[in-house]
Amino acid sequence: MDSILEEEIYTQLKKHLNGERFEIIPQVKQSGFRIDLGIKDKTTGNFVLLIECDGHTYHSKPMYRARDIWRQSILESNGWKFERISLLQWWKGNQNKVIERVLKKIETLS
């Protein structure tokens, strides 16, 4: 994993996700892009959600943000579902809310 933020989100999701049904895969490669985390449904073998963890680099330059949004729009236009988690959301003490939001989205999409 590329950052502490990714590691923390991975660890928290692993604790709360139904491991019988879902698998968390770091550094998912799709359509020539690399995505921080993917949630894969073990029953279908399909990814239900891709997660981008927007850390310091993402927030440091507008060029990086623009590139990530462009990449996301391309993947979404091909049917992929995304969730973005920013460093600011995570570190302001909202970890539980963030995890709950992601878990609800996974259930809705699966």
Coordinates of C-alpha atoms in Angstrom, one line a residue:
M1 CA 0.0 0.0 0.0
D2 CA 1.1 3.5 -0.8
S3 CA 0.1 5.4 2.4
I4 CA -0.8 5.2 6.1
L5 CA -4.3 6.3 5.1
E6 CA -4.7 3.4 2.8
E7 CA -3.4 1.0 5.4
E8 CA -5.8 2.4 8.1
I9 CA -8.8 2.3 5.8
Y10 CA -7.9 -1.3 4.7
T11 CA -7.6 -2.4 8.3
Q12 CA -10.9 -0.8 9.4
L13 CA -12.8 -2.2 6.4
K14 CA -11.4 -5.7 7.0
K15 CA -12.6 -5.6 10.6
H16 CA -16.2 -4.6 9.6
L17 CA -16.7 -6.3 6.2
N18 CA -18.3 -9.7 5.8
G19 CA -15.2 -11.7 5.0
E20 CA -17.2 -14.6 3.9
R21 CA -18.7 -12.6 1.0
F22 CA -16.2 -9.8 0.3
E23 CA -12.5 -9.5 -0.1
I24 CA -10.5 -6.2 0.0
I25 CA -7.8 -6.0 -2.6
P26 CA -5.1 -3.3 -2.5
Q27 CA -3.7 -1.7 -5.6
V28 CA -6.3 -2.9 -8.1
K29 CA -5.2 -2.6 -11.7
Q30 CA -8.0 -1.7 -14.2
S31 CA -8.0 -0.3 -17.7
G32 CA -4.3 0.8 -17.3
F33 CA -5.0 2.5 -14.0
R34 CA -4.2 1.6 -10.4
I35 CA -6.8 2.1 -7.7
D36 CA -6.0 2.1 -4.0
L37 CA -8.5 -0.5 -2.8
G38 CA -11.2 -2.7 -4.4
I39 CA -14.0 -4.5 -2.8
K40 CA -14.6 -7.9 -4.5
D41 CA -17.7 -10.0 -4.1
K42 CA -16.5 -13.5 -3.7
T43 CA -19.8 -15.0 -4.8
T44 CA -19.7 -13.3 -8.2
G45 CA -16.0 -12.6 -8.6
N46 CA -16.8 -9.0 -9.5
F47 CA -15.6 -5.8 -7.9
V48 CA -18.6 -3.9 -6.4
L49 CA -16.7 -0.8 -5.3
L50 CA -13.3 0.9 -6.0
I51 CA -12.0 3.1 -3.2
E52 CA -9.5 6.0 -3.7
C53 CA -7.7 7.2 -0.6
D54 CA -6.9 10.9 -1.2
G55 CA -3.9 11.7 1.0
H56 CA -1.4 14.5 1.1
T57 CA -0.3 14.2 -2.5
Y58 CA -3.9 14.4 -3.8
H59 CA -4.4 17.7 -1.9
S60 CA -1.0 19.2 -2.6
K61 CA -1.5 20.1 -6.3
P62 CA -4.5 20.8 -8.4
M63 CA -2.9 18.9 -11.2
Y64 CA -3.0 15.7 -9.1
R65 CA -6.7 16.2 -8.2
A66 CA -7.6 16.8 -11.9
R67 CA -5.8 13.7 -13.0
D68 CA -7.6 11.6 -10.4
I69 CA -11.0 13.0 -11.2
W70 CA -10.3 12.4 -14.9
R71 CA -9.3 8.8 -14.2
Q72 CA -12.4 8.2 -12.0
S73 CA -14.7 9.6 -14.7
I74 CA -13.3 7.3 -17.3
L75 CA -13.7 4.2 -15.1
E76 CA -17.2 5.3 -14.0
S77 CA -18.2 5.7 -17.7
N78 CA -17.3 2.0 -18.0
G79 CA -19.6 1.0 -15.1
W80 CA -17.2 1.1 -12.2
K81 CA -18.5 2.4 -8.8
F82 CA -16.2 4.7 -6.8
E83 CA -15.9 6.0 -3.3
R84 CA -13.3 8.7 -2.4
I85 CA -12.0 9.0 1.2
S86 CA -10.0 12.1 1.9
L87 CA -7.3 12.5 4.5
L88 CA -9.3 15.4 6.0
Q89 CA -12.5 13.3 6.4
W90 CA -10.5 10.5 8.0
W91 CA -8.2 12.5 10.4
K92 CA -11.0 14.8 11.7
G93 CA -12.3 12.0 13.8
N94 CA -14.9 10.8 11.4
Q95 CA -13.4 7.3 10.8
N96 CA -16.5 5.5 12.0
K97 CA -18.8 7.6 9.8
V98 CA -16.6 7.0 6.8
I99 CA -16.5 3.2 7.3
E100 CA -20.3 3.2 7.8
R101 CA -20.8 5.1 4.6
V102 CA -18.6 2.7 2.6
L103 CA -20.3 -0.4 4.1
K104 CA -23.7 1.0 3.2
K105 CA -22.6 1.7 -0.3
I106 CA -21.2 -1.9 -0.6
E107 CA -24.5 -3.3 0.5
T108 CA -26.4 -1.1 -1.8
L109 CA -24.3 -2.1 -4.8
S110 CA -24.1 -5.8 -4.1

